[in-house]
XYZ file of C-alpha atoms in Angstrom:
655
model
C 21.318 22.597 37.478
C 21.387 26.353 36.806
C 24.624 26.016 34.847
C 23.111 23.286 32.669
C 20.045 25.457 32.092
C 22.319 28.322 31.083
C 24.198 26.099 28.613
C 20.890 24.837 27.222
C 19.663 28.438 26.813
C 22.672 29.301 24.670
C 22.018 26.246 22.506
C 18.363 27.236 22.227
C 19.403 30.747 21.204
C 21.607 29.206 18.499
C 18.728 27.085 17.151
C 16.438 30.115 17.155
C 19.091 32.174 15.342
C 19.224 29.491 12.638
C 15.430 29.648 12.350
C 15.553 33.450 12.323
C 17.951 33.347 9.378
C 15.933 30.822 7.382
C 12.489 32.267 8.100
C 13.588 35.854 7.498
C 15.216 35.220 4.131
C 12.281 33.005 3.168
C 9.873 35.700 4.348
C 10.938 38.364 1.859
C 7.954 37.265 -0.237
C 5.814 35.474 2.354
C 4.456 37.487 5.269
C 3.902 34.446 7.491
C 7.521 33.347 7.348
C 8.677 36.906 8.004
C 6.568 37.010 11.173
C 8.092 33.714 12.270
C 11.560 35.189 11.677
C 10.716 38.158 13.886
C 9.482 35.831 16.609
C 12.654 33.755 16.348
C 14.763 36.929 16.684
C 12.943 37.906 19.864
C 13.160 34.340 21.176
C 16.891 34.147 20.488
C 17.433 37.317 22.492
C 15.302 36.091 25.397
C 17.175 32.777 25.484
C 20.535 34.573 25.461
C 19.343 36.955 28.174
C 18.261 33.996 30.314
C 21.651 32.381 29.829
C 23.468 35.583 30.758
C 21.286 36.039 33.821
C 22.097 32.500 34.935
C 25.807 33.197 34.484
C 25.497 36.262 36.726
C 23.627 34.097 39.257
C 26.507 31.603 39.246
C 28.907 34.434 40.090
C 26.677 35.879 42.801
C 26.305 32.526 44.609
C 29.989 31.663 43.991
C 29.308 28.379 42.197
C 32.923 27.267 41.848
C 31.903 24.078 40.085
C 31.647 26.322 36.995
C 35.163 26.824 35.632
C 34.474 30.390 34.575
C 33.387 31.340 38.106
C 36.283 29.491 39.730
C 38.787 31.320 37.531
C 37.308 34.794 37.927
C 35.576 35.107 41.297
C 36.035 34.757 45.030
C 33.678 34.716 47.999
C 35.351 37.793 49.523
C 34.708 39.990 46.497
C 32.114 42.777 46.801
C 28.830 42.036 45.053
C 29.406 44.561 42.246
C 32.634 42.852 41.225
C 31.060 39.418 41.447
C 28.503 40.594 38.893
C 31.191 42.275 36.786
C 33.125 39.008 36.810
C 30.447 37.610 34.495
C 31.904 39.694 31.661
C 35.445 39.967 32.999
C 36.570 36.781 31.264
C 36.832 35.636 27.669
C 33.832 33.307 27.888
C 31.600 35.771 29.709
C 32.521 38.643 27.406
C 31.641 36.565 24.352
C 28.251 35.789 25.878
C 27.793 39.530 26.484
C 28.657 40.079 22.806
C 25.976 37.534 21.829
C 23.476 39.223 24.165
C 24.045 42.559 22.426
C 23.941 40.954 18.976
C 20.647 39.155 19.550
C 19.301 42.195 21.406
C 19.794 44.389 18.363
C 18.082 41.767 16.217
C 15.102 41.767 18.583
C 15.073 45.593 18.519
C 14.806 45.573 14.720
C 11.952 43.054 14.953
C 10.050 45.123 17.541
C 10.835 48.719 16.547
C 11.314 48.316 12.793
C 7.617 48.397 11.973
C 8.095 51.307 9.573
C 10.628 49.413 7.450
C 9.624 47.977 4.065
C 8.717 44.322 4.466
C 11.422 42.817 2.251
C 14.196 45.061 3.615
C 13.296 44.262 7.209
C 13.258 40.526 6.481
C 16.686 40.686 4.889
C 18.091 42.768 7.762
C 16.829 40.164 10.245
C 18.196 37.388 8.041
C 21.711 38.863 8.031
C 21.504 39.653 11.744
C 20.428 36.069 12.384
C 23.358 34.738 10.351
C 25.766 36.821 12.446
C 24.048 35.435 15.546
C 24.568 31.884 14.266
C 28.314 32.490 13.851
C 28.910 33.950 17.304
C 26.474 31.727 19.200
C 28.009 28.645 17.578
C 31.426 29.893 18.664
C 30.086 30.288 22.207
C 28.475 26.838 22.318
C 31.265 24.819 20.746
C 34.469 26.722 21.600
C 33.824 29.120 24.450
C 31.111 27.906 26.785
C 30.922 29.979 29.990
C 29.148 27.092 31.792
C 31.816 24.385 31.546
C 31.882 22.319 34.748
C 34.895 21.294 36.826
C 35.148 17.694 37.971
C 36.722 18.722 41.285
C 35.300 22.067 42.317
C 37.694 24.193 44.430
C 36.656 25.577 47.796
C 37.661 29.082 46.727
C 38.019 30.795 43.371
C 41.044 32.482 41.860
C 39.301 35.898 41.925
C 38.984 38.523 39.215
C 42.050 40.476 38.116
C 42.350 43.292 40.731
C 42.759 45.864 37.971
C 39.239 45.003 36.827
C 37.726 45.449 40.285
C 36.685 49.020 39.739
C 33.258 50.697 39.326
C 34.142 52.385 36.019
C 35.380 49.145 34.511
C 32.363 47.270 35.831
C 30.112 49.303 33.514
C 32.678 49.935 30.758
C 32.274 46.591 28.883
C 28.450 46.701 28.609
C 28.572 50.188 27.067
C 31.523 49.262 24.861
C 29.855 46.107 23.570
C 26.541 47.883 23.032
C 28.460 50.241 20.752
C 30.744 47.649 19.172
C 27.954 45.241 18.346
C 25.514 48.018 17.463
C 27.352 48.357 14.175
C 26.178 44.824 13.338
C 22.729 46.282 12.549
C 24.330 48.823 10.215
C 26.229 45.927 8.606
C 22.953 44.045 8.189
C 21.244 47.076 6.657
C 24.135 47.453 4.207
C 23.890 43.839 3.039
C 20.095 43.978 2.897
C 20.245 47.142 0.787
C 22.794 45.566 -1.544
C 20.615 42.461 -1.933
C 17.665 44.632 -2.893
C 19.748 46.981 -5.004
C 18.250 49.819 -2.999
C 20.776 52.241 -1.535
C 18.915 55.526 -1.587
C 17.779 58.378 0.633
C 15.154 56.257 2.402
C 17.711 53.526 3.129
C 20.118 56.106 4.591
C 17.304 57.498 6.740
C 16.721 54.052 8.233
C 20.443 53.451 8.803
C 21.233 56.717 10.580
C 19.440 56.045 13.910
C 21.177 52.694 14.373
C 24.536 54.221 13.506
C 23.939 57.087 15.906
C 22.926 54.744 18.727
C 26.002 52.526 18.259
C 28.382 55.497 17.962
C 26.937 57.180 21.059
C 27.191 54.051 23.207
C 30.712 53.393 21.955
C 31.661 56.987 22.865
C 30.507 56.393 26.442
C 32.296 53.025 26.578
C 35.618 54.415 25.336
C 35.390 57.375 27.742
C 34.779 55.069 30.710
C 37.725 52.914 29.664
C 39.982 55.947 29.321
C 38.897 57.247 32.716
C 39.590 53.839 34.264
C 43.079 53.731 32.739
C 43.711 57.247 34.030
C 43.007 56.659 37.700
C 43.393 52.888 38.101
C 46.661 52.037 36.334
C 48.537 54.737 38.251
C 50.647 56.089 35.385
C 48.968 59.487 35.163
C 47.894 59.187 31.528
C 44.542 58.683 29.827
C 45.463 57.213 26.425
C 48.441 55.039 25.524
C 47.647 53.950 21.949
C 47.415 50.434 23.313
C 46.351 47.896 20.621
C 43.061 47.203 22.377
C 42.378 50.908 22.860
C 42.945 51.295 19.137
C 40.643 48.353 18.427
C 37.728 50.258 19.959
C 38.808 53.583 18.454
C 38.807 52.395 14.836
C 35.075 51.537 14.669
C 34.383 54.844 16.436
C 36.222 56.754 13.709
C 34.525 54.727 10.970
C 31.161 55.334 12.656
C 31.792 59.092 12.790
C 32.558 59.096 9.062
C 29.464 56.967 8.430
C 27.208 59.423 10.260
C 28.295 62.275 7.991
C 28.225 60.171 4.822
C 24.741 58.813 5.573
C 23.517 62.396 5.970
C 24.671 63.196 2.426
C 22.980 60.053 1.107
C 19.760 60.920 2.933
C 19.620 64.587 1.910
C 21.024 64.383 -1.610
C 21.025 60.712 -2.600
C 24.803 60.896 -3.163
C 27.701 58.803 -1.808
C 25.468 55.709 -1.492
C 28.245 53.261 -2.326
C 30.690 54.964 0.033
C 28.118 54.918 2.838
C 27.625 51.171 2.371
C 31.394 50.646 2.417
C 31.697 52.513 5.724
C 28.797 50.518 7.178
C 30.601 47.286 6.343
C 33.915 48.665 7.587
C 32.613 49.781 10.995
C 31.448 46.310 12.054
C 34.504 44.695 10.476
C 36.651 46.805 12.791
C 34.453 45.674 15.694
C 35.109 42.038 14.808
C 38.808 42.805 14.395
C 38.786 44.201 17.918
C 37.199 41.008 19.239
C 39.959 39.026 17.531
C 42.808 41.208 18.818
C 41.545 41.126 22.420
C 41.167 37.352 22.555
C 43.743 35.819 20.242
C 46.927 36.799 22.059
C 48.550 38.073 18.852
C 49.102 41.471 20.495
C 50.039 42.166 24.110
C 47.745 44.468 26.060
C 46.684 45.093 29.648
C 43.110 44.942 28.332
C 43.397 41.494 26.730
C 40.979 38.790 27.894
C 42.868 35.692 26.883
C 45.870 34.284 25.078
C 44.395 31.415 23.102
C 45.586 31.024 19.495
C 43.061 28.258 18.795
C 40.068 30.348 19.673
C 41.737 33.319 18.002
C 41.832 31.393 14.728
C 38.121 30.664 15.065
C 37.358 34.352 15.616
C 39.514 35.227 12.623
C 37.545 32.694 10.578
C 34.248 34.255 11.697
C 35.507 37.719 10.792
C 36.696 36.472 7.393
C 33.354 34.804 6.642
C 31.264 37.794 7.693
C 33.419 40.595 6.316
C 34.384 38.614 3.212
C 30.729 37.954 2.369
C 29.846 41.599 2.945
C 32.642 43.109 0.879
C 32.236 40.412 -1.780
C 28.570 41.333 -2.221
C 29.553 44.999 -2.226
C 32.095 44.437 -5.012
C 29.430 42.648 -7.048
C 26.541 45.063 -6.579
C 28.259 48.438 -6.100
C 28.713 49.178 -9.844
C 24.933 49.006 -10.281
C 24.079 51.437 -7.485
C 22.590 54.808 -8.350
C 25.199 57.553 -8.598
C 23.128 60.146 -6.754
C 22.976 63.926 -7.058
C 25.693 66.124 -8.509
C 27.224 68.826 -6.303
C 29.716 71.650 -6.705
C 33.262 71.563 -5.299
C 32.171 74.171 -2.746
C 29.086 72.736 -1.030
C 28.040 70.977 2.116
C 28.406 67.644 0.327
C 32.021 68.450 -0.570
C 32.783 69.472 3.006
C 31.465 66.120 4.228
C 33.439 64.264 1.557
C 36.605 65.996 2.775
C 35.591 65.148 6.348
C 35.242 61.492 5.331
C 38.561 61.419 3.527
C 40.386 62.779 6.565
C 38.596 60.485 9.041
C 39.245 57.445 6.854
C 42.913 58.350 6.466
C 43.168 58.782 10.247
C 41.568 55.368 10.731
C 44.063 53.846 8.301
C 46.993 55.290 10.275
C 45.630 53.786 13.502
C 45.082 50.429 11.776
C 48.614 50.379 10.382
C 50.154 51.366 13.711
C 48.152 48.679 15.524
C 48.998 45.877 13.106
C 52.580 46.915 12.356
C 54.085 44.650 15.067
C 52.342 41.689 13.404
C 53.558 42.774 9.967
C 57.087 43.192 11.292
C 57.023 39.784 12.989
C 55.748 38.119 9.811
C 58.751 39.600 7.974
C 61.182 38.343 10.614
C 61.550 41.550 12.618
C 60.480 42.719 16.048
C 59.796 46.401 15.382
C 56.804 48.239 16.786
C 55.417 51.736 16.899
C 54.577 53.963 19.818
C 53.140 57.341 20.641
C 55.570 59.319 18.375
C 54.195 57.515 15.303
C 50.603 58.420 16.151
C 51.585 61.991 17.011
C 53.089 62.611 13.568
C 50.451 60.736 11.539
C 47.100 60.756 13.306
C 47.220 64.127 15.042
C 47.814 66.263 11.877
C 44.931 64.528 10.087
C 42.569 65.201 12.979
C 43.802 68.799 13.140
C 42.784 69.245 9.498
C 39.439 67.633 10.283
C 38.907 70.123 13.099
C 39.857 72.978 10.785
C 37.210 72.180 8.147
C 34.478 70.896 10.477
C 32.779 74.252 11.281
C 32.420 75.091 7.564
C 30.159 72.133 6.705
C 26.952 73.208 8.508
C 27.285 76.766 7.159
C 27.527 75.723 3.492
C 24.417 75.135 1.399
C 23.584 71.804 -0.178
C 24.578 71.313 -3.836
C 26.311 74.685 -4.201
C 27.735 76.665 -1.297
C 29.322 80.058 -0.715
C 32.669 79.795 1.020
C 32.941 83.575 1.441
C 29.550 83.644 3.125
C 30.659 80.880 5.502
C 33.853 82.805 6.283
C 31.819 85.917 7.056
C 29.805 83.939 9.597
C 32.942 82.410 11.114
C 35.285 85.403 11.164
C 34.649 86.183 14.828
C 35.379 82.557 15.770
C 38.548 82.652 13.663
C 39.764 85.882 15.257
C 39.152 84.683 18.810
C 40.871 81.336 18.077
C 43.865 83.174 16.582
C 44.070 85.526 19.567
C 43.976 82.504 21.879
C 46.896 80.938 20.011
C 48.961 84.128 19.968
C 48.327 84.824 23.644
C 49.336 81.285 24.562
C 52.442 81.513 22.378
C 53.484 84.726 24.141
C 53.302 83.018 27.524
C 54.920 79.640 26.849
C 58.247 78.253 25.798
C 58.909 77.845 22.049
C 58.808 74.051 22.364
C 55.098 74.330 23.124
C 54.303 76.243 19.932
C 52.382 73.288 18.469
C 50.248 73.157 21.610
C 49.125 76.718 20.868
C 47.758 75.454 17.549
C 45.845 72.772 19.443
C 44.317 75.387 21.735
C 43.312 77.467 18.728
C 41.662 74.469 17.064
C 39.744 73.612 20.237
C 38.457 77.165 20.510
C 37.694 77.200 16.767
C 35.503 74.088 17.081
C 33.553 75.445 20.050
C 33.071 78.915 18.597
C 32.309 77.496 15.151
C 29.499 75.374 16.626
C 28.136 78.448 18.417
C 28.368 80.467 15.184
C 26.282 77.852 13.389
C 23.740 78.004 16.213
C 23.675 81.814 15.959
C 23.081 81.541 12.207
C 20.121 79.214 12.717
C 18.512 81.552 15.261
C 19.517 84.825 13.524
C 21.152 85.958 16.766
C 22.316 89.600 16.820
C 20.313 90.227 13.625
C 16.708 89.648 14.667
C 14.665 90.921 17.626
C 15.081 89.079 20.903
C 11.647 87.389 20.893
C 12.225 86.015 17.405
C 15.675 84.708 18.358
C 14.170 83.024 21.433
C 11.370 81.528 19.323
C 13.869 80.144 16.844
C 16.085 78.873 19.651
C 13.294 76.962 21.391
C 11.989 75.701 18.057
C 15.278 74.187 16.888
C 15.010 70.445 16.201
C 16.825 68.182 18.616
C 19.048 66.982 15.821
C 20.451 70.494 15.425
C 21.137 70.741 19.152
C 22.752 67.310 19.033
C 25.113 68.316 16.221
C 26.077 71.500 18.073
C 26.803 69.607 21.291
C 28.821 66.931 19.483
C 31.001 69.471 17.674
C 31.444 71.509 20.858
C 32.342 68.328 22.739
C 35.124 67.629 20.255
C 36.437 71.153 20.826
C 36.276 70.765 24.610
C 38.216 67.502 24.335
C 40.824 69.150 22.085
C 41.373 71.928 24.629
C 41.764 69.475 27.496
C 44.031 67.056 25.621
C 46.277 69.846 24.342
C 46.603 71.639 27.660
C 47.132 68.471 29.717
C 49.700 67.040 27.298
C 51.752 70.215 26.871
C 51.709 71.674 30.390
C 51.572 68.611 32.582
C 54.013 68.529 35.521
C 55.327 65.369 37.129
C 57.905 64.345 39.702
C 59.031 61.082 41.262
C 61.230 60.583 44.301
C 61.891 58.008 46.990
C 60.574 59.446 50.271
C 60.465 58.415 53.879
C 57.761 59.554 56.260
C 57.954 63.310 56.829
C 60.061 63.986 53.718
C 59.028 66.163 50.758
C 59.385 66.771 47.038
C 58.557 69.689 44.741
C 56.751 69.648 41.397
C 56.294 73.018 39.780
C 54.846 75.467 42.295
C 53.587 72.640 44.523
C 55.249 71.097 47.571
C 54.314 67.531 48.592
C 54.969 65.958 51.974
C 54.562 62.268 52.786
C 53.072 62.634 56.264
C 52.692 58.967 57.153
C 52.133 55.451 55.828
C 49.959 52.948 57.665
C 48.186 49.669 57.140
C 44.593 49.273 55.951
C 42.344 46.330 55.211
C 39.637 45.999 52.546
C 37.069 43.278 51.878
C 39.521 41.190 49.839
C 42.843 43.000 50.070
C 45.486 44.387 52.421
C 46.924 47.837 51.802
C 49.568 50.346 52.689
C 47.864 53.739 52.821
C 49.906 56.910 52.556
C 48.790 60.304 53.820
C 50.120 63.132 51.657
C 49.727 66.894 51.914
C 50.264 69.225 48.965
C 50.787 72.937 49.546
C 51.299 75.959 47.349
C 52.741 79.115 48.801
C 52.331 77.639 52.273
C 48.597 77.020 51.782
C 47.213 73.465 51.755
C 45.603 72.696 48.392
C 45.288 68.901 48.550
C 45.267 66.063 51.027
C 45.296 62.603 49.527
C 45.507 59.008 50.715
C 46.836 56.838 47.884
C 47.160 53.122 48.535
C 49.226 50.187 47.436
C 46.955 47.143 47.647
C 47.875 43.479 47.878
C 45.291 40.830 46.961
C 46.232 37.578 48.761
C 43.990 35.398 46.588
C 45.764 36.140 43.328
C 49.033 37.370 44.823
C 48.748 40.641 42.869
C 49.584 44.198 43.861
C 47.922 47.337 42.487
C 48.072 51.081 43.091
C 45.066 53.156 44.067
C 45.778 56.788 43.311
C 44.524 59.865 45.143
C 43.119 62.675 43.002
C 42.355 66.209 44.125
C 40.281 68.325 41.747
C 41.060 72.034 41.490
C 38.589 73.468 39.002
C 39.407 71.860 35.663
C 42.824 70.740 36.953
C 43.743 67.728 39.050
C 46.602 66.833 41.370
C 47.344 63.139 41.034
C 49.267 61.243 43.753
C 50.684 57.706 43.633
C 52.265 55.650 46.431
C 54.767 53.195 44.963
C 56.551 50.159 46.305
C 58.241 50.055 49.696
C 62.015 50.013 49.803
C 64.757 50.396 52.409
C 67.251 53.254 52.477
C 70.945 53.040 53.420
C 70.011 53.020 57.127
C 67.431 50.285 56.692
C 64.531 52.696 57.194
C 61.422 52.146 55.052
C 60.960 54.504 52.110
C 58.422 54.596 49.263
C 58.565 55.668 45.651
C 56.167 58.640 45.440
C 54.970 60.096 42.159
C 53.032 63.333 41.809
C 51.394 64.883 38.748
C 49.752 68.198 38.075
C 47.307 67.646 35.205
C 45.884 70.964 33.969
C 42.426 70.996 32.333
C 42.376 67.190 32.443
C 38.676 67.091 33.311
C 37.872 68.524 29.880
C 39.282 65.333 28.370
C 36.400 63.359 29.850
C 33.788 66.105 29.708
C 34.228 66.562 25.947
C 33.291 62.989 24.946
C 30.359 63.053 27.363
C 29.088 66.179 25.587
C 29.492 64.326 22.301
C 27.512 61.375 23.655
C 24.836 63.748 24.967
C 24.654 65.261 21.507
C 24.198 61.801 20.037
C 21.383 61.005 22.472
C 19.682 64.319 21.752
C 19.869 63.708 18.000
C 18.566 60.188 18.502
C 15.521 61.588 20.299
C 14.655 63.769 17.283
C 11.389 62.486 15.810
C 12.772 63.014 12.299
C 15.187 60.156 12.923
C 12.557 57.642 13.970
C 12.360 54.673 11.693
C 8.667 55.114 10.969
C 9.100 58.581 9.460
C 10.604 57.347 6.239
C 7.919 54.698 5.912
C 5.084 57.196 6.454
C 6.475 59.425 3.746
C 6.834 56.476 1.421
C 3.229 55.387 2.037
C 1.992 58.951 1.537
C 3.836 59.175 -1.770
């Protein structure tokens, strides 16, 4: 009965989304219909939430008469992974997508009280239309509540790779970010319909963009961290097609944040800001298609189903085609905005946008190139070398110009004045590069540039903070007063830029100076990696709630002193017949020692031996700390009262 109620709730959400669309568009001139559209938006979200809650209930009670539960759960699974199984499948993940989509529509209805009446109605109308597309797909092509005629006694269990705490919370954050760009998409279409893309419109768009970008930052970081310690290959980013699918809307969102600021402050770049708003959600929909269609192979893929992939491609074509079609029609009539000099804050942000957009294009081409090659009769693909020679230089240029933007004035800036404020940061970054170059091999010369850029970003953000507070130029009490009086948005920008620098330091150092070794060892035997000496002390059996394991005990020493003891495992899940590796990680400051126990073999004497891999990952923790600082900066900016939706409306009413 609960499964039928869940299926009915999705259908009800679809009907309410249809009503939301009709009432909202009809309510642009009639207040009563607009109120009904808002109620329908809230009702659609509540119905979807009820359906999702019932799906989770089916997983918790192990209702194997539901096909989705039978294919992705098992009675022996821990409770957390039973719950995570609700979004660990294609059908459940689509319902999670719909939950986020309708949730954002309800948020606009509840928290968008400061929006102009007609704009709010159109935003809800577009959001409702998107809800109709994805809820209809869920009801008619991807129902998570489909029943089995003969229910099995036990389920097939969730993929063991997905049974991990980080991945249990990764999809909700990722989808909250992915789908958050749907509101920005709706604002773009609503603004085009009204012919109103101005400073007030940009002010209303920025908080939604910031919220989506921040949540997506957290989601991507959790996914990267999961790949780092769960897949057992010692890396944190592989340029996998599905990784790229989440990265592209993040890059577009970052460009959108800077472009919207120019539109808000100066009324310029309105058309470009709209284009980025449409592009960000289009990339989100492209990601949904790539993950579920089977056109690209990935460890992250949910399903290989060309039929449903074609439907998702159709949805993306309808939504994105309508958006860009309206943009092509209305963009020539948009206001051109303010004029600015080649050296100004606006120009710095334009250059920032050009570089970010070019970087996004390189990722898009590299992701889709296997499809392009296959369509032309080939089988070629691209890997990490392609991204290293295309994407990395563009982001290095972005990092180089980023600190200048906040130190340049609007409309007309002084580049010499900005250089005077940044000369200390430049000198320290250059000294860092030269010192590193003097200590490393010539083949790591490019890594020294990466270290310099990381330091440049961090010190540049601090220099901008010092300029705002008049540090070293004003008395201490005045500096403290200015520091405590800074708006949260300023603190958020500083943290975000510093976070990017912290990430750059970690990624550069870990990539260039990582050590690794692999050797087949028996119990009591050793291997060396760099200055470290590893010994496989013993290997014994272990049993978990739904798996059997071989657990190795390893000791790592340096100079005769023990620096790490780890117990990596090789787990076997009898239900699905799958084997996974559970690594052991020892933190040493910012560094980590990473140990992997591989498959069992037999040596020439028939004695058991195991493939052991060991990694020394220097500064690797900065790779995950940097994005978290960026997300914290986004949250701090989002809490700034100047970004609240009602501010723009109050000013408009006052005027």
